[in-house]
XYZ file of C-alpha atoms in Angstrom:
382
model
C 100.861 140.314 245.691
C 97.676 142.099 246.875
C 94.593 140.244 248.053
C 92.692 140.678 244.795
C 95.427 139.118 242.668
C 95.862 136.348 245.222
C 92.145 135.516 245.102
C 92.139 135.591 241.297
C 94.930 133.027 241.182
C 93.338 130.981 243.969
C 90.109 130.669 242.015
C 91.917 129.781 238.813
C 93.592 127.007 240.791
C 90.184 125.741 242.004
C 88.761 125.892 238.466
C 91.780 123.926 237.219
C 91.380 121.355 239.994
C 87.695 120.904 239.154
C 88.690 120.469 235.516
C 91.118 117.724 236.522
C 88.469 115.942 238.587
C 86.003 116.203 235.704
C 88.393 114.611 233.208
C 89.154 111.797 235.654
C 85.426 111.141 236.150
C 84.933 110.914 232.392
C 85.839 107.233 232.829
C 82.047 106.842 232.997
C 81.783 108.110 229.416
C 84.733 105.946 228.421
C 83.042 102.889 229.871
C 79.841 103.646 227.974
C 81.754 103.906 224.691
C 83.214 100.442 225.347
C 79.833 98.843 226.031
C 79.721 96.791 222.808
C 83.502 96.449 222.529
C 83.928 94.652 225.863
C 80.464 93.247 226.353
C 79.590 90.273 224.140
C 76.382 89.124 225.836
C 73.317 90.776 227.436
C 74.593 89.762 230.867
C 77.991 91.399 230.259
C 76.272 94.522 228.899
C 74.255 94.682 232.107
C 77.383 94.351 234.265
C 79.170 97.130 232.367
C 76.173 99.460 232.425
C 75.663 98.947 236.154
C 79.350 99.549 236.834
C 79.264 102.992 235.200
C 75.631 103.625 236.109
C 76.453 103.842 239.790
C 78.892 106.680 239.133
C 77.360 108.779 236.360
C 75.901 111.292 238.834
C 79.417 112.128 240.063
C 80.502 113.144 236.555
C 77.354 115.134 235.862
C 77.527 116.935 239.215
C 81.204 117.795 238.687
C 80.427 119.185 235.213
C 77.687 121.409 236.650
C 79.960 122.501 239.512
C 82.755 123.295 237.049
C 80.409 125.491 234.985
C 78.942 127.137 238.075
C 82.348 127.930 239.541
C 83.438 129.436 236.218
C 80.282 131.570 236.138
C 80.811 132.847 239.672
C 84.558 133.517 239.510
C 85.129 134.422 235.845
C 81.765 135.648 234.551
C 83.153 137.270 231.399
C 84.396 133.877 230.184
C 81.024 132.363 230.959
C 79.139 135.022 228.991
C 81.640 134.994 226.119
C 82.044 131.249 225.642
C 78.688 129.909 226.805
C 76.873 132.829 225.189
C 78.864 132.863 221.933
C 80.023 129.289 221.367
C 76.596 128.022 222.309
C 76.310 125.230 219.746
C 79.208 123.228 221.146
C 77.939 123.685 224.733
C 74.371 122.785 223.717
C 75.652 119.585 222.098
C 77.597 118.715 225.252
C 74.500 119.372 227.360
C 72.370 117.256 225.014
C 74.868 114.388 225.338
C 74.592 114.436 229.121
C 70.785 114.700 229.007
C 70.747 111.584 226.808
C 72.938 109.869 229.376
C 70.640 110.680 232.296
C 67.530 109.622 230.398
C 69.161 106.395 229.204
C 70.213 105.228 232.659
C 66.810 105.952 234.158
C 64.594 104.518 231.431
C 66.441 101.702 229.655
C 65.243 99.045 232.114
C 61.787 100.501 232.720
C 58.939 98.249 231.672
C 57.180 99.545 228.577
C 59.772 102.161 227.583
C 58.972 103.374 224.082
C 62.388 103.163 222.446
C 63.638 99.825 223.722
C 66.707 98.991 225.790
C 69.050 98.765 222.788
C 68.256 102.338 221.733
C 69.084 103.700 225.174
C 72.352 101.753 225.160
C 73.221 103.371 221.816
C 72.499 106.751 223.446
C 74.997 105.850 226.185
C 77.614 105.057 223.554
C 76.938 108.409 221.822
C 77.405 110.220 225.123
C 80.584 108.213 225.723
C 82.062 109.272 222.383
C 80.798 112.828 221.829
C 81.013 114.010 225.455
C 84.809 113.635 225.918
C 85.651 114.687 222.325
C 83.589 117.888 222.481
C 84.760 118.773 225.997
C 88.386 118.225 224.957
C 87.950 120.329 221.819
C 86.337 123.121 223.857
C 89.248 123.115 226.335
C 91.648 123.122 223.386
C 90.512 126.685 222.632
C 92.218 127.722 225.884
C 95.487 127.186 224.040
C 94.551 127.621 220.388
C 92.082 130.475 220.674
C 88.518 131.186 219.609
C 86.818 133.714 217.350
C 85.196 136.401 219.479
C 85.393 140.110 220.234
C 84.879 141.733 223.640
C 83.739 145.356 223.842
C 82.815 146.447 227.362
C 81.731 149.853 226.067
C 78.824 148.044 224.415
C 77.131 147.981 227.820
C 76.182 151.631 227.298
C 74.139 150.692 224.214
C 70.651 150.276 225.669
C 69.423 148.666 222.460
C 72.056 145.897 222.471
C 73.984 145.790 225.775
C 76.058 142.699 224.879
C 79.715 142.790 225.895
C 80.992 140.071 223.580
C 79.964 138.540 220.289
C 81.121 135.621 218.153
C 82.610 136.280 214.729
C 82.149 132.755 213.356
C 78.690 131.584 212.211
C 79.371 128.085 213.601
C 79.300 129.513 217.162
C 81.734 127.119 218.753
C 81.456 124.120 216.453
C 84.489 125.371 214.547
C 86.639 124.295 217.513
C 86.083 120.647 216.558
C 87.517 121.327 213.088
C 90.839 122.702 214.378
C 93.271 119.798 214.198
C 95.001 120.605 217.502
C 91.710 120.961 219.377
C 90.561 117.682 217.850
C 93.794 115.999 218.950
C 93.097 117.047 222.535
C 89.469 115.938 222.222
C 90.514 112.508 220.952
C 93.213 112.348 223.618
C 90.588 112.943 226.316
C 88.318 110.370 224.655
C 90.909 107.582 224.627
C 92.076 108.535 228.135
C 88.485 108.114 229.329
C 88.455 104.631 227.790
C 91.778 103.782 229.464
C 90.444 104.897 232.846
C 87.211 102.977 232.242
C 89.114 99.765 231.552
C 91.140 100.240 234.727
C 87.922 100.891 236.643
C 86.212 97.794 235.243
C 89.193 95.664 236.282
C 88.791 97.019 239.807
C 84.997 97.102 240.006
C 83.727 94.013 238.147
C 84.488 90.579 239.552
C 84.344 88.632 236.298
C 87.465 87.008 234.869
C 86.181 86.989 231.297
C 85.628 90.741 231.294
C 88.893 91.399 233.123
C 90.811 89.393 230.545
C 89.115 91.282 227.722
C 89.908 94.579 229.475
C 93.607 93.727 229.711
C 93.651 92.837 226.018
C 91.987 96.124 225.052
C 94.081 98.329 227.364
C 97.278 98.566 225.234
C 95.244 99.631 222.180
C 93.436 102.421 224.000
C 96.602 103.540 225.817
C 98.559 103.689 222.554
C 95.892 105.822 220.849
C 95.710 108.094 223.898
C 99.460 108.694 223.852
C 99.477 109.424 220.111
C 96.801 112.116 220.263
C 97.801 113.609 223.607
C 101.494 113.865 222.742
C 100.644 115.403 219.367
C 98.626 118.122 221.117
C 101.135 118.587 223.933
C 104.246 118.837 221.752
C 102.518 121.271 219.402
C 101.477 123.397 222.395
C 105.017 123.545 223.752
C 106.540 124.718 220.455
C 103.656 126.991 219.367
C 103.359 130.721 219.967
C 101.261 131.614 222.995
C 99.256 134.682 223.965
C 101.294 136.596 226.549
C 100.025 139.542 228.605
C 102.273 142.516 229.336
C 102.014 143.000 233.104
C 102.398 146.773 232.810
C 100.353 147.697 229.727
C 98.025 144.639 229.701
C 98.658 144.354 225.959
C 98.275 140.842 224.554
C 100.929 139.696 222.098
C 102.126 136.440 220.595
C 105.210 135.055 222.316
C 107.266 132.123 220.950
C 107.304 129.004 223.166
C 105.032 130.733 225.691
C 103.624 127.552 227.262
C 107.017 125.890 227.402
C 108.340 128.974 229.198
C 105.385 128.854 231.596
C 106.451 125.400 232.751
C 110.064 126.551 233.087
C 109.277 129.818 234.863
C 106.743 128.192 237.233
C 108.624 124.992 238.116
C 105.964 123.862 240.609
C 103.494 123.530 237.733
C 106.073 121.616 235.703
C 106.657 119.230 238.605
C 102.894 118.650 238.959
C 102.710 117.860 235.234
C 105.635 115.455 235.380
C 104.217 113.691 238.449
C 100.825 113.399 236.754
C 102.220 111.902 233.547
C 104.340 109.382 235.474
C 101.342 108.302 237.563
C 99.124 107.871 234.489
C 101.732 105.700 232.764
C 102.362 103.700 235.943
C 98.638 103.161 236.471
C 98.329 101.839 232.915
C 101.300 99.512 233.382
C 100.017 97.954 236.622
C 97.380 95.575 235.138
C 99.646 94.802 232.175
C 102.482 93.649 234.432
C 100.334 91.792 236.954
C 97.171 89.789 236.270
C 96.073 90.136 239.889
C 96.646 93.879 240.353
C 93.415 95.882 240.353
C 94.375 99.297 241.752
C 95.608 100.925 238.546
C 92.522 103.171 238.361
C 93.492 105.031 241.539
C 97.067 105.652 240.372
C 96.111 106.677 236.838
C 93.104 108.667 238.114
C 95.301 110.690 240.467
C 97.773 111.243 237.624
C 94.952 112.469 235.370
C 93.849 115.063 237.925
C 97.423 116.334 238.345
C 98.115 116.445 234.590
C 94.957 118.393 233.741
C 95.530 120.667 236.748
C 99.016 121.527 235.464
C 97.817 122.139 231.888
C 95.058 124.506 232.987
C 97.379 126.345 235.384
C 99.820 126.757 232.501
C 97.020 128.228 230.376
C 96.163 130.956 232.888
C 99.091 131.690 235.170
C 102.325 133.568 234.464
C 100.733 136.470 232.544
C 98.976 134.272 229.988
C 95.642 134.815 228.238
C 93.684 131.677 229.110
C 91.049 132.322 226.414
C 92.784 133.915 223.425
C 90.797 135.768 220.780
C 91.775 135.026 217.198
C 89.581 137.870 215.934
C 91.088 140.542 218.185
C 94.024 139.606 220.442
C 93.245 142.533 222.756
C 89.854 140.958 223.452
C 91.584 137.874 224.879
C 90.459 136.908 228.363
C 92.921 136.802 231.237
C 92.514 135.980 234.893
C 92.652 139.700 235.706
C 90.245 141.125 233.115
C 87.524 138.461 233.325
C 87.179 137.802 237.049
C 84.484 138.786 239.533
C 84.801 141.648 241.982
C 86.971 141.475 245.071
C 83.871 141.189 247.268
C 82.461 138.264 245.261
C 85.753 136.385 245.206
C 86.213 136.934 248.931
C 82.737 135.630 249.810
C 83.157 132.606 247.530
C 86.530 131.884 249.101
C 84.846 131.442 252.487
C 82.398 129.032 250.870
C 85.257 127.129 249.215
C 86.555 126.125 252.641
C 83.695 123.598 252.688
C 85.192 121.746 249.704
C 87.237 119.288 251.842
C 84.045 118.226 253.629
C 82.274 117.705 250.304
C 85.203 115.646 249.027
C 85.134 113.573 252.200
C 81.430 112.890 251.661
C 82.077 111.888 248.033
C 84.856 109.550 249.170
C 82.574 107.973 251.780
C 79.717 107.555 249.299
C 82.005 106.154 246.604
C 83.510 103.652 249.044
C 80.065 102.563 250.196
C 78.913 101.996 246.613
C 82.060 100.023 245.741
C 82.107 98.002 248.950
C 80.878 94.980 247.002
C 82.135 94.276 243.490
C 79.722 93.660 240.640
C 79.281 89.961 240.009
C 77.125 87.749 237.811
C 75.159 86.616 240.845
C 74.416 90.192 241.891
C 73.274 91.133 238.385
C 70.886 88.181 238.267
C 69.418 88.784 241.701
C 69.277 92.556 242.248
C 65.917 94.193 241.530
C 67.383 97.710 241.257
C 69.426 97.546 238.071
C 70.146 99.935 235.236
């Protein structure tokens, strides 16, 4: 394997890892969507909002980093998807803008809309954010409607490489049942992770009891939608790339074969699923156990990592085109130059230090659990 191919696969691995971290951090959105389900009083609402409010920047920063890394390493995907399917990405961006505004202004004196309105905005972000992100990622497996024509660059009047063939410009992804199943799976997973996080982060027995009662419902719905998507993906035809001719064709059981032919990815997936299920079971089996979020969170990162690796590795088109299969994007035909990938690889060596800083900051924030006394006495509250 030459250096260029090695770097291409290395950066797809980093993109997949960032995707896994992003989905794990969506517990913030999950917690927001549960605001009125778990909270039955203004004081409980305040505890829940402050629990997620101290972490929302991590999710937002990871989302921006994920998009930036995609732009730098696979610019053709960025221009095709973000430039063509712009409505779905604009809606996702709007959801996160609403989140930022809501946290900063809901408790400000004299805010125009009132605290309740901003809390409703948080719930909207908690529902639409995970569903739309999941549906967008579903197109990695189920395809999107676009055409890529690199020769178009020579047209000085309209030098656009790719264009969308559907007038909905990305919104159609949410109407594909399999994409929607993944979106709902991500949504209910975010609620599961949020419940596990609340059990760990909020020192209030009433809320913890309510969390344990709600957990089996959310976990059951997550398993229904995720397994529906996953089983369909394993038995569906996938977009395979001929290593010699670079021709893209449909291949039966392509994603199932990817897990078989790259056993390391299959092992990562299996480990991730086991950890998620174990993390969910922990608070159900023990009323004193509070560490389920770390087990299930780690499992989430591994599971999403394996799914995204399966979508791009082993001669697979990670962004299939339903309009023209030969326009499908692969790791090889959509990546940056060798020089760019090499320079970014040197920069990526700083990632462990960034992760260490995040771990330190997270631990400092969570050093003291959220309690009723703290909520009543702290002047800096969301």
